[in-house]
Amino acid sequence: TGVNVDPIIAAAEKEGAFHYVGAAKVIKAMGFGFMADLYGMLPYRQAFDESTYTPEFDDCEYVYSQILPLLDEAITYLE
């Protein structure tokens, strides 16, 4: 699901369908939150960077610190 989030956001912004942007950000936050719960360390900053085959792993504290701001952005788009 994660690889589809950024293309969904880009397409929704292009069309002015901001409710889809909000939904995509919720999905991204939820997915990374679950993965951080399961694995602890995982790629976040470089997760979908196509220029690398071995992305750097971020610790779960960093991932968790990104989730609430992402949800705040989602709420703004969903209003």
CSV table of N, CA and C in Angstrom, one decimal:
chain,number,residue,atom,x,y,z
A,1,THR,N,0.8,-1.2,0.0
A,1,THR,CA,0.0,0.0,0.0
A,1,THR,C,0.9,1.2,0.0
A,2,GLY,N,2.0,1.2,0.7
A,2,GLY,CA,2.8,2.4,0.8
A,2,GLY,C,3.3,3.0,-0.5
A,3,VAL,N,3.6,2.2,-1.4
A,3,VAL,CA,4.1,2.8,-2.7
A,3,VAL,C,3.0,3.5,-3.4
A,4,ASN,N,1.8,3.3,-3.1
A,4,ASN,CA,0.7,3.9,-3.8
A,4,ASN,C,0.3,5.3,-3.2
A,5,VAL,N,0.7,5.5,-2.0
A,5,VAL,CA,0.3,6.7,-1.3
A,5,VAL,C,0.7,8.0,-1.9
A,6,ASP,N,2.0,8.2,-2.2
A,6,ASP,CA,2.5,9.4,-2.9
A,6,ASP,C,1.9,9.6,-4.2
A,7,PRO,N,1.7,8.6,-5.1
A,7,PRO,CA,1.0,8.9,-6.4
A,7,PRO,C,-0.5,9.2,-6.2
A,8,ILE,N,-1.1,8.7,-5.2
A,8,ILE,CA,-2.5,9.1,-4.9
A,8,ILE,C,-2.6,10.5,-4.5
A,9,ILE,N,-1.6,11.0,-3.6
A,9,ILE,CA,-1.6,12.3,-3.2
A,9,ILE,C,-1.4,13.3,-4.3
A,10,ALA,N,-0.4,13.0,-5.2
A,10,ALA,CA,-0.1,13.8,-6.3
A,10,ALA,C,-1.3,13.9,-7.3
A,11,ALA,N,-1.9,12.8,-7.6
A,11,ALA,CA,-3.1,12.8,-8.5
A,11,ALA,C,-4.3,13.6,-7.9
A,12,ALA,N,-4.5,13.4,-6.6
A,12,ALA,CA,-5.6,14.1,-5.9
A,12,ALA,C,-5.4,15.6,-5.9
A,13,GLU,N,-4.1,16.0,-5.6
A,13,GLU,CA,-3.8,17.4,-5.6
A,13,GLU,C,-4.0,18.0,-7.0
A,14,LYS,N,-3.6,17.3,-8.0
A,14,LYS,CA,-3.8,17.8,-9.4
A,14,LYS,C,-5.3,18.0,-9.7
A,15,GLU,N,-6.1,17.1,-9.2
A,15,GLU,CA,-7.6,17.1,-9.5
A,15,GLU,C,-8.3,18.0,-8.5
A,16,GLY,N,-7.7,18.4,-7.4
A,16,GLY,CA,-8.3,19.2,-6.4
A,16,GLY,C,-9.2,18.4,-5.5
A,17,ALA,N,-9.0,17.1,-5.5
A,17,ALA,CA,-9.7,16.2,-4.6
A,17,ALA,C,-9.0,16.0,-3.3
A,18,PHE,N,-9.1,17.1,-2.5
A,18,PHE,CA,-8.3,17.1,-1.3
A,18,PHE,C,-8.7,16.1,-0.2
A,19,HIS,N,-10.0,15.6,-0.3
A,19,HIS,CA,-10.4,14.6,0.7
A,19,HIS,C,-9.6,13.3,0.4
A,20,TYR,N,-9.2,13.0,-0.8
A,20,TYR,CA,-8.3,11.9,-1.1
A,20,TYR,C,-6.9,12.1,-0.5
A,21,VAL,N,-6.5,13.3,-0.6
A,21,VAL,CA,-5.1,13.6,0.0
A,21,VAL,C,-5.2,13.3,1.5
A,22,GLY,N,-6.2,13.7,2.2
A,22,GLY,CA,-6.4,13.4,3.6
A,22,GLY,C,-6.5,12.0,3.9
A,23,ALA,N,-7.2,11.2,3.1
A,23,ALA,CA,-7.4,9.8,3.3
A,23,ALA,C,-6.0,9.1,3.1
A,24,ALA,N,-5.3,9.5,2.1
A,24,ALA,CA,-4.0,8.9,1.8
A,24,ALA,C,-3.0,9.1,2.9
A,25,LYS,N,-3.1,10.3,3.5
A,25,LYS,CA,-2.2,10.6,4.6
A,25,LYS,C,-2.5,9.8,5.9
A,26,VAL,N,-3.8,9.6,6.1
A,26,VAL,CA,-4.2,8.7,7.2
A,26,VAL,C,-3.7,7.3,6.9
A,27,ILE,N,-3.9,6.8,5.7
A,27,ILE,CA,-3.4,5.4,5.4
A,27,ILE,C,-1.9,5.3,5.6
A,28,LYS,N,-1.1,6.4,5.2
A,28,LYS,CA,0.3,6.4,5.3
A,28,LYS,C,0.7,6.3,6.8
A,29,ALA,N,0.0,7.2,7.6
A,29,ALA,CA,0.3,7.2,9.1
A,29,ALA,C,0.0,5.9,9.7
A,30,MET,N,-1.2,5.3,9.4
A,30,MET,CA,-1.6,4.0,9.9
A,30,MET,C,-0.6,2.9,9.6
A,31,GLY,N,-0.2,2.9,8.3
A,31,GLY,CA,0.7,1.8,7.8
A,31,GLY,C,2.0,1.9,8.5
A,32,PHE,N,2.6,3.1,8.5
A,32,PHE,CA,3.9,3.2,9.1
A,32,PHE,C,3.9,3.0,10.6
A,33,GLY,N,2.8,3.3,11.3
A,33,GLY,CA,2.6,3.1,12.7
A,33,GLY,C,2.6,1.6,13.0
A,34,PHE,N,1.8,0.8,12.2
A,34,PHE,CA,1.7,-0.6,12.3
A,34,PHE,C,3.1,-1.2,12.1
A,35,MET,N,3.8,-0.8,11.1
A,35,MET,CA,5.1,-1.4,10.8
A,35,MET,C,6.1,-1.1,11.9
A,36,ALA,N,6.1,0.1,12.4
A,36,ALA,CA,7.0,0.5,13.5
A,36,ALA,C,6.6,-0.4,14.8
A,37,ASP,N,5.4,-0.6,15.0
A,37,ASP,CA,5.0,-1.5,16.1
A,37,ASP,C,5.5,-2.9,15.9
A,38,LEU,N,5.5,-3.4,14.7
A,38,LEU,CA,5.9,-4.8,14.4
A,38,LEU,C,7.4,-4.9,14.4
A,39,TYR,N,8.1,-4.0,13.7
A,39,TYR,CA,9.5,-4.2,13.4
A,39,TYR,C,10.5,-3.3,14.2
A,40,GLY,N,10.0,-2.2,14.8
A,40,GLY,CA,10.8,-1.3,15.5
A,40,GLY,C,11.6,-0.4,14.5
A,41,MET,N,12.5,-0.9,13.8
A,41,MET,CA,13.3,-0.1,12.9
A,41,MET,C,12.8,-0.4,11.4
A,42,LEU,N,12.7,0.6,10.6
A,42,LEU,CA,12.2,0.4,9.3
A,42,LEU,C,12.6,1.7,8.5
A,43,PRO,N,12.7,1.6,7.2
A,43,PRO,CA,12.9,2.8,6.4
A,43,PRO,C,11.7,3.7,6.4
A,44,TYR,N,11.9,4.9,6.7
A,44,TYR,CA,10.8,5.9,6.6
A,44,TYR,C,11.2,7.0,5.6
A,45,ARG,N,12.3,7.7,5.9
A,45,ARG,CA,12.8,8.8,5.1
A,45,ARG,C,13.1,8.4,3.7
A,46,GLN,N,13.7,7.2,3.5
A,46,GLN,CA,14.0,6.7,2.2
A,46,GLN,C,13.2,5.5,1.8
A,47,ALA,N,12.0,5.4,2.4
A,47,ALA,CA,11.2,4.2,2.1
A,47,ALA,C,10.9,4.0,0.6
A,48,PHE,N,10.6,5.1,-0.1
A,48,PHE,CA,10.2,4.9,-1.5
A,48,PHE,C,11.1,5.6,-2.4
A,49,ASP,N,12.4,5.8,-2.0
A,49,ASP,CA,13.4,6.4,-2.8
A,49,ASP,C,13.9,5.3,-3.8
A,50,GLU,N,13.6,5.6,-5.1
A,50,GLU,CA,13.9,4.6,-6.1
A,50,GLU,C,15.3,4.6,-6.5
A,51,SER,N,16.1,5.6,-6.0
A,51,SER,CA,17.5,5.6,-6.3
A,51,SER,C,18.4,4.7,-5.5
A,52,THR,N,17.8,4.1,-4.5
A,52,THR,CA,18.6,3.2,-3.6
A,52,THR,C,17.9,1.8,-3.4
A,53,TYR,N,18.7,0.8,-3.4
A,53,TYR,CA,18.2,-0.5,-3.2
A,53,TYR,C,18.3,-0.9,-1.7
A,54,THR,N,19.1,-0.1,-1.0
A,54,THR,CA,19.3,-0.4,0.5
A,54,THR,C,19.0,0.9,1.3
A,55,PRO,N,17.7,1.2,1.5
A,55,PRO,CA,17.4,2.5,2.2
A,55,PRO,C,17.9,2.4,3.7
A,56,GLU,N,18.2,3.5,4.2
A,56,GLU,CA,18.6,3.6,5.6
A,56,GLU,C,17.4,3.3,6.5
A,57,PHE,N,17.6,2.7,7.6
A,57,PHE,CA,16.5,2.4,8.6
A,57,PHE,C,16.4,3.5,9.6
A,58,ASP,N,15.2,3.8,9.9
A,58,ASP,CA,14.9,4.8,11.0
A,58,ASP,C,14.4,4.1,12.2
A,59,ASP,N,14.7,4.6,13.4
A,59,ASP,CA,14.2,3.9,14.6
A,59,ASP,C,12.7,4.3,14.8
A,60,CYS,N,12.0,3.5,15.6
A,60,CYS,CA,10.6,3.7,15.7
A,60,CYS,C,10.2,5.0,16.4
A,61,GLU,N,11.1,5.5,17.2
A,61,GLU,CA,10.9,6.8,17.8
A,61,GLU,C,10.7,7.9,16.7
A,62,TYR,N,11.6,7.9,15.7
A,62,TYR,CA,11.5,8.8,14.6
A,62,TYR,C,10.2,8.6,13.9
A,63,VAL,N,9.9,7.4,13.5
A,63,VAL,CA,8.7,7.1,12.8
A,63,VAL,C,7.4,7.6,13.6
A,64,TYR,N,7.4,7.3,14.9
A,64,TYR,CA,6.3,7.7,15.7
A,64,TYR,C,6.2,9.3,15.7
A,65,SER,N,7.3,9.9,15.7
A,65,SER,CA,7.3,11.4,15.7
A,65,SER,C,6.8,12.0,14.5
A,66,GLN,N,6.7,11.2,13.4
A,66,GLN,CA,6.2,11.7,12.1
A,66,GLN,C,4.7,11.4,12.0
A,67,ILE,N,4.1,10.5,12.8
A,67,ILE,CA,2.8,10.1,12.6
A,67,ILE,C,1.7,11.2,13.0
A,68,LEU,N,1.9,11.8,14.1
A,68,LEU,CA,0.9,12.8,14.5
A,68,LEU,C,0.9,14.0,13.6
A,69,PRO,N,2.1,14.6,13.2
A,69,PRO,CA,2.0,15.7,12.2
A,69,PRO,C,1.3,15.3,10.9
A,70,LEU,N,1.6,14.0,10.5
A,70,LEU,CA,0.9,13.5,9.3
A,70,LEU,C,-0.6,13.5,9.5
A,71,LEU,N,-1.0,13.0,10.6
A,71,LEU,CA,-2.5,13.0,10.9
A,71,LEU,C,-3.1,14.4,11.0
A,72,ASP,N,-2.3,15.3,11.5
A,72,ASP,CA,-2.8,16.7,11.6
A,72,ASP,C,-3.0,17.3,10.2
A,73,GLU,N,-2.0,16.9,9.2
A,73,GLU,CA,-2.2,17.3,7.8
A,73,GLU,C,-3.4,16.7,7.2
A,74,ALA,N,-3.6,15.4,7.6
A,74,ALA,CA,-4.8,14.7,7.0
A,74,ALA,C,-6.1,15.4,7.5
A,75,ILE,N,-6.1,15.7,8.7
A,75,ILE,CA,-7.3,16.4,9.3
A,75,ILE,C,-7.6,17.7,8.5
A,76,THR,N,-6.6,18.4,8.2
A,76,THR,CA,-6.7,19.7,7.5
A,76,THR,C,-7.3,19.4,6.1
A,77,TYR,N,-6.8,18.4,5.5
A,77,TYR,CA,-7.4,18.1,4.1
A,77,TYR,C,-8.8,17.5,4.2
A,78,LEU,N,-9.1,16.9,5.2
A,78,LEU,CA,-10.4,16.2,5.3
A,78,LEU,C,-11.5,17.2,5.8
A,79,GLU,N,-11.1,18.4,6.3
A,79,GLU,CA,-12.1,19.3,6.8
A,79,GLU,C,-12.9,20.0,5.6
